[in-house]
Short mmCIF file of C-alpha atoms and ligand atoms in Angstrom, two decimals:
data_model
loop_
_atom_site.label_atom_id
_atom_site.label_comp_id
_atom_site.label_asym_id
_atom_site.label_seq_id
_atom_site.Cartn_x
_atom_site.Cartn_y
_atom_site.Cartn_z
CA MET A 15 29.18 -84.60 38.07
CA SER A 16 30.91 -84.05 41.18
CA PHE A 17 29.79 -82.38 43.89
CA ASP A 18 30.50 -81.50 47.78
CA LEU A 19 27.37 -81.03 49.93
CA VAL A 20 27.95 -79.32 53.07
CA PHE A 21 25.68 -79.82 55.99
CA PHE A 22 25.91 -76.63 58.47
CA GLY A 23 24.38 -78.03 61.72
CA GLY A 24 25.70 -81.81 60.89
CA THR A 25 24.75 -83.15 64.23
CA GLY A 26 21.42 -81.58 64.33
CA ASP A 27 17.95 -83.26 64.58
CA LEU A 28 16.87 -82.02 60.48
CA THR A 29 20.82 -83.30 59.70
CA TRP A 30 20.22 -86.82 60.99
CA ARG A 31 16.66 -87.57 61.14
CA LYS A 32 15.97 -86.11 57.53
CA LEU A 33 18.73 -84.88 55.61
CA MET A 34 20.77 -88.14 55.60
CA PRO A 35 18.30 -90.33 55.74
CA ALA A 36 16.90 -88.83 52.70
CA LEU A 37 20.30 -88.88 50.71
CA PHE A 38 20.79 -92.22 52.07
CA GLN A 39 17.64 -92.98 49.82
CA ALA A 40 18.90 -91.26 46.91
CA PHE A 41 22.22 -93.45 47.16
CA ARG A 42 20.19 -96.84 47.86
CA HIS A 43 18.09 -95.64 44.71
CA GLY A 44 21.23 -94.83 42.85
CA LYS A 45 20.03 -91.37 41.79
CA LEU A 46 22.84 -89.41 43.87
CA PRO A 47 25.21 -88.47 41.19
CA GLU A 48 28.59 -90.12 41.21
CA GLY A 49 31.56 -88.34 42.24
CA GLY A 50 29.77 -86.85 46.08
CA ARG A 51 30.88 -85.92 49.07
CA ILE A 52 29.31 -85.06 51.72
CA LEU A 53 30.45 -82.78 54.44
CA ALA A 54 28.95 -82.30 58.18
CA VAL A 55 30.45 -79.07 59.64
CA ALA A 56 29.49 -78.87 63.60
CA ARG A 57 31.35 -77.32 66.64
CA ASP A 58 32.20 -80.70 68.34
CA GLU A 59 35.96 -81.73 67.64
CA GLN A 60 35.85 -85.56 66.48
CA THR A 61 37.38 -87.63 63.19
CA ASP A 62 35.21 -88.49 60.25
CA GLU A 63 35.00 -92.12 61.68
CA ARG A 64 33.61 -91.12 65.19
CA TYR A 65 31.03 -88.91 63.10
CA ARG A 66 30.57 -92.07 60.68
CA GLU A 67 29.75 -94.25 64.09
CA TRP A 68 27.81 -91.41 65.63
CA LEU A 69 25.57 -91.00 62.49
CA LYS A 70 25.13 -95.05 62.20
CA GLU A 71 23.77 -95.10 65.90
CA ARG A 72 21.33 -92.62 64.80
CA PHE A 73 20.13 -94.19 61.67
CA ARG A 74 18.85 -97.09 64.42
CA GLU A 75 15.67 -94.71 65.02
CA VAL A 76 15.35 -94.55 61.54
CA ASP A 77 12.25 -96.18 60.31
CA GLY A 78 13.24 -99.80 59.58
CA ALA A 79 12.61 -100.35 55.85
CA LYS A 80 14.80 -96.76 55.38
CA ARG A 81 17.83 -97.85 57.33
CA PRO A 82 20.94 -99.03 55.89
CA THR A 83 22.07 -102.52 56.37
CA ASP A 84 25.61 -103.06 58.05
CA GLU A 85 27.15 -103.40 54.00
CA GLU A 86 24.95 -100.10 53.01
CA PHE A 87 26.46 -98.10 55.70
CA GLU A 88 29.80 -98.76 54.85
CA LYS A 89 29.40 -97.57 51.21
CA PHE A 90 27.63 -94.90 52.24
CA GLY A 91 29.60 -93.66 55.29
CA ALA A 92 32.49 -93.49 52.87
CA LEU A 93 30.85 -90.30 50.89
CA ILE A 94 30.78 -88.62 54.77
CA HIS A 95 33.20 -86.61 56.27
CA TYR A 96 33.38 -83.86 59.03
CA ARG A 97 35.19 -81.03 60.01
CA ARG A 98 34.80 -78.71 62.89
CA MET A 99 33.74 -75.27 62.47
CA ASP A 100 32.79 -72.35 65.28
CA LEU A 101 30.64 -70.50 62.85
CA SER A 102 32.00 -67.46 64.54
CA GLN A 103 34.98 -67.73 63.89
CA PRO A 104 36.00 -66.38 60.06
CA GLU A 105 39.00 -67.83 59.82
CA HIS A 106 37.13 -71.66 59.87
CA TYR A 107 35.46 -70.64 56.68
CA GLN A 108 38.51 -70.26 55.06
CA GLY A 109 39.44 -73.79 56.32
CA LEU A 110 35.87 -74.84 54.73
CA LYS A 111 37.15 -73.29 51.66
CA ASP A 112 40.55 -74.84 51.32
CA TRP A 113 38.99 -77.80 52.14
CA LEU A 114 36.46 -77.45 49.32
CA ASP A 115 38.81 -75.55 46.57
CA ALA A 116 41.16 -78.36 46.94
CA ARG A 117 38.65 -81.06 44.95
CA ASN A 118 37.24 -77.88 42.97
CA ALA A 119 34.20 -79.97 42.38
CA ASP A 120 31.52 -79.16 39.60
CA THR A 121 28.96 -77.82 42.44
CA VAL A 122 29.23 -77.25 46.32
CA VAL A 123 25.54 -77.02 48.05
CA LEU A 124 26.10 -75.14 51.13
CA TYR A 125 23.18 -76.44 53.37
CA LEU A 126 22.31 -74.34 56.09
CA ALA A 127 20.32 -76.47 58.58
CA THR A 128 21.05 -74.30 61.56
CA SER A 129 18.99 -72.02 63.71
CA PRO A 130 17.69 -69.24 60.92
CA HIS A 131 18.85 -66.62 63.39
CA LEU A 132 22.41 -67.62 62.03
CA PHE A 133 21.76 -67.53 58.72
CA THR A 134 22.53 -64.08 58.16
CA GLY A 135 26.26 -64.55 59.55
CA ILE A 136 26.72 -67.32 57.69
CA CYS A 137 25.77 -65.75 54.38
CA GLN A 138 27.80 -62.94 55.00
CA GLN A 139 31.02 -65.24 56.34
CA LEU A 140 31.01 -67.11 52.79
CA GLY A 141 30.68 -64.12 50.86
CA ALA A 142 33.56 -62.60 52.43
CA VAL A 143 35.95 -65.56 52.11
CA GLY A 144 34.35 -66.15 48.41
CA LEU A 145 32.28 -68.84 48.79
CA ASN A 146 29.68 -67.72 46.75
CA HIS A 147 31.34 -68.31 43.59
CA ALA A 148 29.41 -69.23 40.60
CA LYS A 149 29.69 -73.29 41.47
CA VAL A 150 27.77 -72.78 44.75
CA ARG A 151 24.45 -73.08 46.01
CA VAL A 152 23.07 -72.30 49.30
CA VAL A 153 19.80 -74.01 50.52
CA LEU A 154 17.94 -72.40 53.61
CA GLU A 155 15.91 -74.36 55.81
CA LYS A 156 12.43 -72.68 57.52
CA PRO A 157 11.38 -70.54 59.40
CA LEU A 158 12.84 -68.16 57.58
CA GLY A 159 11.88 -65.17 59.37
CA HIS A 160 9.53 -64.39 61.97
CA ASP A 161 7.59 -61.66 60.18
CA LEU A 162 7.82 -59.96 57.09
CA ALA A 163 11.13 -57.35 58.55
CA SER A 164 12.98 -60.59 59.46
CA ALA A 165 12.75 -62.18 56.28
CA GLN A 166 13.47 -59.33 54.67
CA GLU A 167 16.48 -58.93 56.66
CA ILE A 168 17.35 -62.63 55.98
CA ASN A 169 16.92 -62.47 52.19
CA ARG A 170 18.57 -59.25 51.91
CA ALA A 171 21.72 -60.85 53.66
CA VAL A 172 21.08 -63.84 51.25
CA ARG A 173 21.16 -61.52 47.98
CA SER A 174 23.94 -59.34 49.16
CA VAL A 175 26.25 -62.66 48.95
CA PHE A 176 24.23 -65.17 46.04
CA ALA A 177 22.32 -64.41 43.25
CA GLU A 178 18.70 -65.50 43.54
CA SER A 179 19.38 -68.31 41.07
CA GLN A 180 21.75 -69.70 44.04
CA ALA A 181 19.44 -69.29 46.64
CA PHE A 182 17.28 -72.87 47.30
CA ARG A 183 14.15 -71.83 49.82
CA ILE A 184 12.94 -75.18 50.81
CA ASP A 185 9.31 -76.03 51.52
CA HIS A 186 9.55 -79.62 52.61
CA TYR A 187 5.47 -79.83 51.40
CA LEU A 188 6.49 -79.40 47.77
CA GLY A 189 9.12 -81.74 47.43
CA LYS A 190 6.16 -84.05 48.34
CA PRO A 191 5.00 -86.38 45.45
CA SER A 192 1.32 -85.70 46.09
CA VAL A 193 1.99 -81.89 45.63
CA GLN A 194 4.03 -82.15 42.49
CA ASN A 195 1.43 -84.35 41.28
CA LEU A 196 -0.80 -81.35 41.76
CA MET A 197 1.00 -79.59 38.71
CA ALA A 198 0.42 -82.86 36.42
CA LEU A 199 -3.05 -82.63 37.12
CA ARG A 200 -3.84 -79.35 36.53
CA PHE A 201 -1.57 -78.96 33.77
CA GLY A 202 -0.92 -82.27 31.97
CA ASN A 203 -4.55 -83.00 31.73
CA ALA A 204 -7.24 -80.74 29.53
CA LEU A 205 -10.05 -82.44 31.51
CA PHE A 206 -10.22 -80.06 34.65
CA GLU A 207 -8.98 -76.77 33.43
CA PRO A 208 -12.08 -75.64 31.89
CA LEU A 209 -13.98 -76.25 34.90
CA TRP A 210 -11.15 -74.78 37.64
CA ARG A 211 -12.94 -71.45 37.89
CA ARG A 212 -15.65 -69.44 39.60
CA GLU A 213 -18.48 -70.64 37.44
CA SER A 214 -17.84 -74.39 38.25
CA ILE A 215 -16.31 -74.35 41.45
CA ALA A 216 -18.21 -73.43 44.97
CA ASN A 217 -15.56 -73.40 47.35
CA ILE A 218 -12.18 -75.10 48.02
CA GLN A 219 -10.57 -76.56 51.06
CA ILE A 220 -7.39 -77.07 52.12
CA THR A 221 -6.68 -78.75 55.42
CA LEU A 222 -2.87 -80.15 56.60
CA ALA A 223 -4.30 -81.95 60.13
CA GLU A 224 -1.62 -83.58 62.37
CA ARG A 225 -2.43 -86.01 65.35
CA LEU A 226 0.76 -85.45 67.07
CA GLY A 227 0.95 -82.63 69.84
CA VAL A 228 4.52 -80.32 69.65
CA GLY A 229 6.35 -83.25 71.95
CA THR A 230 9.63 -81.93 72.47
CA ARG A 231 9.44 -78.66 70.65
CA GLY A 232 7.57 -76.63 73.10
CA ALA A 233 10.11 -73.83 73.61
CA PHE A 234 10.22 -73.55 69.31
CA TYR A 235 6.96 -74.13 69.00
CA ASP A 236 5.64 -71.60 71.55
CA GLY A 237 7.29 -68.72 69.71
CA THR A 238 6.17 -69.67 66.31
CA GLY A 239 2.73 -70.99 66.51
CA ALA A 240 0.41 -72.58 64.02
CA LEU A 241 -0.05 -69.74 61.31
CA ARG A 242 3.72 -69.09 61.27
CA ASP A 243 4.51 -73.04 60.94
CA MET A 244 2.29 -74.23 58.82
CA ILE A 245 0.08 -71.59 56.85
CA GLN A 246 2.62 -68.64 56.24
CA ASN A 247 4.19 -71.55 54.02
CA HIS A 248 3.26 -75.04 53.39
CA ALA A 249 -1.03 -73.74 53.17
CA LEU A 250 -0.33 -71.09 51.07
CA GLN A 251 2.19 -72.78 48.90
CA LEU A 252 -0.67 -75.70 48.07
CA LEU A 253 -3.25 -72.55 47.90
CA THR A 254 -0.75 -71.11 45.19
CA MET A 255 -0.72 -74.14 42.87
CA ILE A 256 -4.34 -74.37 42.91
CA ALA A 257 -5.15 -71.30 42.32
CA MET A 258 -2.12 -70.21 39.61
CA GLU A 259 -3.13 -69.59 35.79
CA PRO A 260 -1.43 -72.10 33.82
CA PRO A 261 2.64 -70.84 33.41
CA SER A 262 4.11 -70.46 30.07
CA SER A 263 6.12 -73.69 30.94
CA ASN A 264 7.70 -76.23 33.52
CA ASP A 265 10.40 -73.76 34.39
CA ALA A 266 11.27 -72.53 37.94
CA ASP A 267 10.26 -68.96 37.24
CA ALA A 268 7.59 -69.36 35.02
CA ILE A 269 6.09 -71.23 37.72
CA ARG A 270 7.04 -68.97 40.55
CA ASP A 271 5.76 -66.01 38.59
CA GLU A 272 2.44 -67.52 38.50
CA LYS A 273 2.35 -68.34 42.18
CA LEU A 274 3.57 -64.80 43.03
CA LYS A 275 0.53 -63.28 41.43
CA VAL A 276 -1.67 -65.58 43.41
CA LEU A 277 0.06 -64.29 46.50
CA ARG A 278 -0.17 -60.54 45.07
CA SER A 279 -4.80 -61.71 44.68
CA LEU A 280 -4.88 -62.80 48.24
CA LYS A 281 -7.82 -60.28 49.73
CA PRO A 282 -5.45 -58.55 52.47
CA PHE A 283 -7.03 -59.21 55.90
CA THR A 284 -7.84 -55.84 58.23
CA ALA A 285 -8.43 -56.23 62.10
CA GLU A 286 -12.18 -56.83 61.37
CA SER A 287 -11.89 -59.32 58.79
CA VAL A 288 -9.54 -61.52 61.01
CA ALA A 289 -12.20 -61.22 63.49
CA ARG A 290 -14.68 -62.53 61.43
CA ASP A 291 -12.36 -64.76 59.27
CA VAL A 292 -9.76 -66.37 61.31
CA VAL A 293 -10.42 -68.60 63.97
CA ARG A 294 -7.43 -69.69 66.33
CA GLY A 295 -7.51 -72.56 68.65
CA GLN A 296 -5.02 -74.15 71.36
CA TYR A 297 -5.48 -77.74 72.57
CA ARG A 298 -6.87 -79.28 75.65
CA ALA A 299 -6.24 -82.45 77.04
CA GLY A 300 -8.09 -85.57 75.66
CA SER A 301 -7.42 -88.59 74.40
CA ILE A 302 -6.24 -89.60 70.35
CA GLU A 303 -6.33 -93.46 69.64
CA GLY A 304 -7.77 -94.01 73.21
CA LYS A 305 -4.78 -92.65 74.76
CA ALA A 306 -5.17 -89.46 77.39
CA VAL A 307 -2.81 -86.92 75.89
CA PRO A 308 -1.93 -83.76 77.59
CA GLY A 309 -3.17 -79.90 76.72
CA TYR A 310 -0.62 -77.68 75.35
CA LEU A 311 0.03 -75.65 78.55
CA GLU A 312 0.74 -78.98 79.80
CA GLU A 313 3.84 -79.84 77.23
CA VAL A 314 7.09 -79.44 78.28
CA LYS A 315 8.79 -75.81 78.09
CA VAL A 316 5.18 -74.40 77.48
CA PRO A 317 4.35 -71.23 79.26
CA PRO A 318 1.28 -72.01 81.43
CA ASP A 319 -0.40 -69.40 80.37
CA SER A 320 0.80 -69.52 76.86
CA GLN A 321 -1.51 -67.86 73.86
CA CYS A 322 -0.03 -69.32 71.15
CA GLU A 323 -2.09 -71.33 68.57
CA THR A 324 -2.02 -74.65 67.65
CA PHE A 325 -4.95 -74.56 65.59
CA VAL A 326 -5.89 -72.22 62.69
CA ALA A 327 -8.78 -71.92 60.19
CA LEU A 328 -9.21 -69.14 57.83
CA ARG A 329 -11.54 -68.19 55.24
CA THR A 330 -9.58 -66.35 52.27
CA GLU A 331 -10.75 -65.40 48.49
CA VAL A 332 -8.46 -64.72 45.32
CA ASN A 333 -9.17 -61.55 44.20
CA ASN A 334 -8.95 -62.09 40.30
CA TRP A 335 -11.19 -63.13 37.45
CA ARG A 336 -10.86 -66.88 38.11
CA TRP A 337 -11.68 -67.02 41.21
CA ALA A 338 -13.41 -63.82 42.23
CA GLY A 339 -16.18 -64.85 45.22
CA VAL A 340 -15.00 -68.58 45.65
CA PRO A 341 -14.10 -69.11 49.37
CA PHE A 342 -10.53 -70.93 50.02
CA TYR A 343 -10.46 -72.33 53.35
CA LEU A 344 -7.35 -73.26 54.60
CA ARG A 345 -7.03 -75.28 58.39
CA THR A 346 -4.22 -76.80 60.01
CA GLY A 347 -3.78 -78.29 63.78
CA LYS A 348 -2.24 -80.16 66.06
CA ARG A 349 -3.75 -82.96 68.26
CA LEU A 350 -6.94 -83.15 65.65
CA ALA A 351 -8.68 -86.55 64.57
CA GLU A 352 -6.39 -87.74 61.89
CA ARG A 353 -3.29 -87.28 60.22
CA ASP A 354 -4.77 -86.05 57.12
CA ALA A 355 -3.76 -83.66 54.27
CA GLN A 356 -6.11 -82.71 51.86
CA ILE A 357 -7.35 -80.16 49.33
CA VAL A 358 -10.92 -80.72 48.43
CA VAL A 359 -12.33 -79.13 45.55
CA ASN A 360 -16.28 -78.93 45.91
CA PHE A 361 -18.15 -78.25 42.39
CA ARG A 362 -21.42 -76.38 42.14
CA GLN A 363 -24.58 -77.66 42.25
CA VAL A 364 -26.47 -78.77 38.68
CA PRO A 365 -28.34 -75.94 37.67
CA HIS A 366 -31.19 -77.99 37.11
CA LYS A 367 -32.65 -80.98 38.75
CA ILE A 368 -34.29 -83.67 37.31
CA PHE A 369 -33.68 -86.37 39.67
CA PRO A 370 -35.53 -86.99 42.78
CA GLY A 371 -33.99 -86.39 45.86
CA GLY A 372 -31.54 -84.53 47.33
CA SER A 373 -28.61 -83.88 44.64
CA GLN A 374 -25.12 -83.87 46.19
CA PRO A 375 -22.67 -81.72 44.23
CA ASN A 376 -19.03 -83.11 42.78
CA ARG A 377 -16.11 -83.06 44.47
CA LEU A 378 -12.47 -84.00 43.80
CA VAL A 379 -10.53 -84.80 46.53
CA ILE A 380 -6.80 -84.47 46.53
CA LYS A 381 -5.31 -86.62 48.79
CA LEU A 382 -2.09 -85.58 49.85
CA GLN A 383 -1.31 -87.94 53.28
CA PRO A 384 -1.09 -90.29 54.36
CA GLU A 385 -2.33 -91.66 51.07
CA ASP A 386 -1.69 -90.04 48.34
CA GLY A 387 -4.45 -90.21 45.33
CA LEU A 388 -6.93 -88.74 44.07
CA GLU A 389 -10.65 -89.44 44.58
CA LEU A 390 -13.60 -87.77 42.26
CA GLN A 391 -17.10 -88.24 43.47
CA LEU A 392 -19.92 -88.39 41.37
CA LEU A 393 -23.39 -89.23 41.44
CA ALA A 394 -25.07 -92.58 39.29
CA GLN A 395 -28.08 -94.45 38.83
CA LYS A 396 -28.03 -97.98 39.73
CA GLY A 397 -30.60 -98.76 37.69
CA ALA A 398 -32.68 -100.93 39.71
CA SER A 399 -36.04 -99.04 38.87
CA HIS A 400 -37.28 -96.03 37.39
CA GLY A 401 -37.40 -92.89 39.52
CA GLU A 402 -34.18 -93.77 41.74
CA GLN A 403 -32.43 -91.43 43.67
CA LEU A 404 -29.16 -91.07 42.93
CA THR A 405 -26.10 -92.57 44.67
CA PRO A 406 -23.15 -91.11 45.31
CA VAL A 407 -20.19 -93.11 43.72
CA SER A 408 -16.30 -92.47 43.30
CA LEU A 409 -13.57 -92.86 41.09
CA ASP A 410 -10.62 -93.53 43.28
CA LEU A 411 -6.69 -93.21 42.19
CA ASP A 412 -3.92 -94.66 44.98
CA PHE A 413 -0.64 -92.80 43.84
CA ASP A 414 1.24 -94.87 46.26
CA LYS A 415 0.19 -98.27 44.45
CA ALA A 416 0.27 -97.25 41.14
CA PHE A 417 3.55 -95.82 41.29
CA ALA A 418 4.79 -97.58 44.27
CA THR A 419 8.60 -98.15 42.99
CA GLN A 420 8.92 -95.05 41.54
CA ARG A 421 8.29 -93.18 44.65
CA VAL A 422 10.82 -90.52 46.26
CA GLY A 423 10.44 -88.64 49.35
CA ALA A 424 10.35 -84.83 50.05
CA TYR A 425 13.53 -84.40 51.47
CA GLU A 426 14.95 -87.03 48.96
CA ARG A 427 13.66 -85.22 45.78
CA LEU A 428 14.31 -81.73 47.19
CA LEU A 429 18.52 -82.72 47.80
CA LEU A 430 18.48 -84.08 44.45
CA ASP A 431 16.65 -81.40 42.88
CA ALA A 432 19.41 -79.08 44.67
CA ILE A 433 22.55 -80.99 43.90
CA ALA A 434 21.01 -80.36 40.01
CA GLY A 435 20.44 -77.37 40.07
CA ARG A 436 16.98 -77.47 39.70
CA LEU A 437 14.89 -74.44 41.61
CA ASN A 438 11.09 -75.16 40.61
CA LEU A 439 10.54 -76.84 43.57
CA PHE A 440 12.19 -73.84 46.02
CA VAL A 441 10.21 -70.59 46.99
CA ARG A 442 11.57 -67.59 45.86
CA SER A 443 12.16 -64.39 48.00
CA ASP A 444 9.04 -62.50 46.05
CA GLU A 445 6.81 -65.10 47.14
CA GLN A 446 8.14 -65.37 50.56
CA GLU A 447 8.32 -62.13 51.46
CA GLN A 448 4.67 -61.53 49.77
CA ALA A 449 3.05 -64.44 52.20
CA TRP A 450 4.70 -62.58 55.17
CA ARG A 451 3.18 -59.95 53.67
CA TRP A 452 -0.42 -61.71 53.75
CA VAL A 453 -0.24 -63.27 57.10
CA GLU A 454 1.22 -59.92 58.98
CA PRO A 455 -2.08 -58.10 59.96
CA ILE A 456 -3.42 -61.33 60.98
CA LEU A 457 -0.48 -61.57 64.26
CA ASP A 458 -1.31 -58.10 64.68
CA ALA A 459 -4.69 -58.36 65.00
CA TRP A 460 -4.11 -61.58 67.54
CA GLU A 461 -1.45 -59.13 69.43
CA ALA A 462 -3.87 -56.69 69.87
CA ASP A 463 -6.72 -59.12 70.89
CA THR A 464 -5.81 -60.71 74.68
CA SER A 465 -9.00 -62.89 74.20
CA GLY A 466 -6.41 -65.39 73.16
CA PRO A 467 -6.81 -68.84 71.42
CA ARG A 468 -9.95 -70.94 71.57
CA PRO A 469 -9.64 -74.28 73.54
CA TYR A 470 -10.08 -77.33 71.28
CA SER A 471 -9.85 -80.95 72.83
CA CYS A 472 -7.39 -83.17 71.43
CA GLY A 473 -9.08 -85.67 69.05
CA SER A 474 -11.30 -83.24 67.79
CA TRP A 475 -11.59 -81.57 64.84
CA GLY A 476 -10.63 -77.85 66.09
CA PRO A 477 -12.86 -75.39 67.89
CA ALA A 478 -16.88 -75.45 66.89
CA ALA A 479 -16.29 -71.75 65.53
CA ALA A 480 -13.86 -73.37 62.67
CA SER A 481 -17.08 -75.07 61.35
CA ALA A 482 -19.14 -72.19 61.58
CA LEU A 483 -16.90 -70.21 59.45
CA VAL A 484 -17.71 -72.34 57.03
CA ALA A 485 -21.08 -73.22 57.84
CA ARG A 486 -22.06 -69.08 57.55
CA ASP A 487 -21.34 -69.59 53.47
CA GLY A 488 -23.66 -72.35 53.54
CA PHE A 489 -20.48 -75.35 53.37
CA HIS A 490 -19.28 -77.66 55.34
CA TRP A 491 -16.05 -79.05 55.86
CA ALA A 492 -15.65 -82.40 54.29
CA GLU A 493 -15.53 -84.55 57.12
CA GLU A 494 -19.01 -82.92 58.33
CA GLN A 495 -21.02 -83.93 54.73
C1 BG6 B 611 6.92 -78.21 59.96
C2 BG6 B 611 6.49 -78.01 61.04
O1 BG6 B 611 7.51 -77.46 59.05
O2 BG6 B 611 6.11 -79.34 58.90
C3 BG6 B 611 6.15 -79.21 61.66
O3 BG6 B 611 7.58 -77.15 61.40
C4 BG6 B 611 4.84 -80.06 61.19
O4 BG6 B 611 4.93 -78.98 62.99
C5 BG6 B 611 5.40 -80.85 60.11
O5 BG6 B 611 4.82 -81.24 62.12
C6 BG6 B 611 4.67 -81.32 59.13
O6 BG6 B 611 5.51 -81.81 57.87
P1 BG6 B 611 4.72 -83.40 57.63
O7 BG6 B 611 5.58 -83.84 56.12
O8 BG6 B 611 4.74 -84.69 58.71
O9 BG6 B 611 3.27 -83.35 57.42
#
């Protein structure tokens, strides 16, 4: 199958940091279909050769094991082309179309790795020159909108040019092997499904914690914040995969229909419930791994009086028969104690105790990163004496070890899926809009409440109020137990 893959934003950070290295991995693993061309388009005037040299330089900044040798780059580089385009000029789109038509590949993937404010204009221009025919797919990078209205506007523009089946909205969390494994855990095994409901589960906690601060992204981040950056997309996507009903098949729409139902069942926020159930925080100077790090307000390009949140913890519920009354706690933040993404499913206590001592309820920890694995926490008897207390033990699975050679990175997987036309791991417009609909009352309530985010020290687990949110229900975050 021949393909042409075009990166708009060909000299941007996303292209050289994530997309090209991911494509190179696919190439190295022999997974990139034969007969492919990769075209970077950007504003600068340069030749294919110069672009390849520039890219080769950039690769020096890529993680060692993922860096091509000179010989490998020689071969990979031969697939790469460069084209100058001013995205505001209609004739430049015609030029691109002519270039692509001259080859007439089986598939054309247009990856918009540009600032999202350009998406609408680019889609319109692509439509105007007929670069929306059946062989074309368009890939859209986040952030897709700033709120519901702007997301709808982008979706309207995309829909006026492309069919939904041609639109690939990226949420890179869906490309992570650990996240795909969630589907396998739930729907490839009969073991958990009977327990996967309110009768057996006390609460579910989704944590996406980062150690890094905003770094050089202060200007972007300050207009975004943690709710838009991590909760509206990544955390909610994880929640849908945990809470969804079994889909009738492994097809994109069967899955996305079920995910949408979860988003529609989420308990809507009101100004009152935002004040009670959502905690926002902002990091203050502190230390990470023994090194002093600045507070958010001291970061480059962050206004000194910014009220932007770098931490969010919230409590919600999924209002349906399976989950009614079960709290779902979502939490994300920058400059936290650890880099740790995990989902903790806390089961209920045994209904009647016959052993002495405390009885710790079972817990399933789905580890997404840095490790990728599963840990099932149980209670056991050592067998040392009659009447002994039970001891916590765990069944531990490390997928990185178990499947070491087969693992494929998130962008590699998503790029290969976009080339192959598989939509399972991409977000449909109605899902994305419903997620915005749900977070908007939080944004509105914050706008009206000038008290701003609560400070927390770098290297901590966020403001104390986040612990209180969970403690109010008689529970604790995993690291507090
Ligand atoms: C991105 C956010 O979507 O995800 C970043 O914009 C965040 O702020 C990143 O750092 C986290 O991704 P990962 O894969 O490192 O967990």
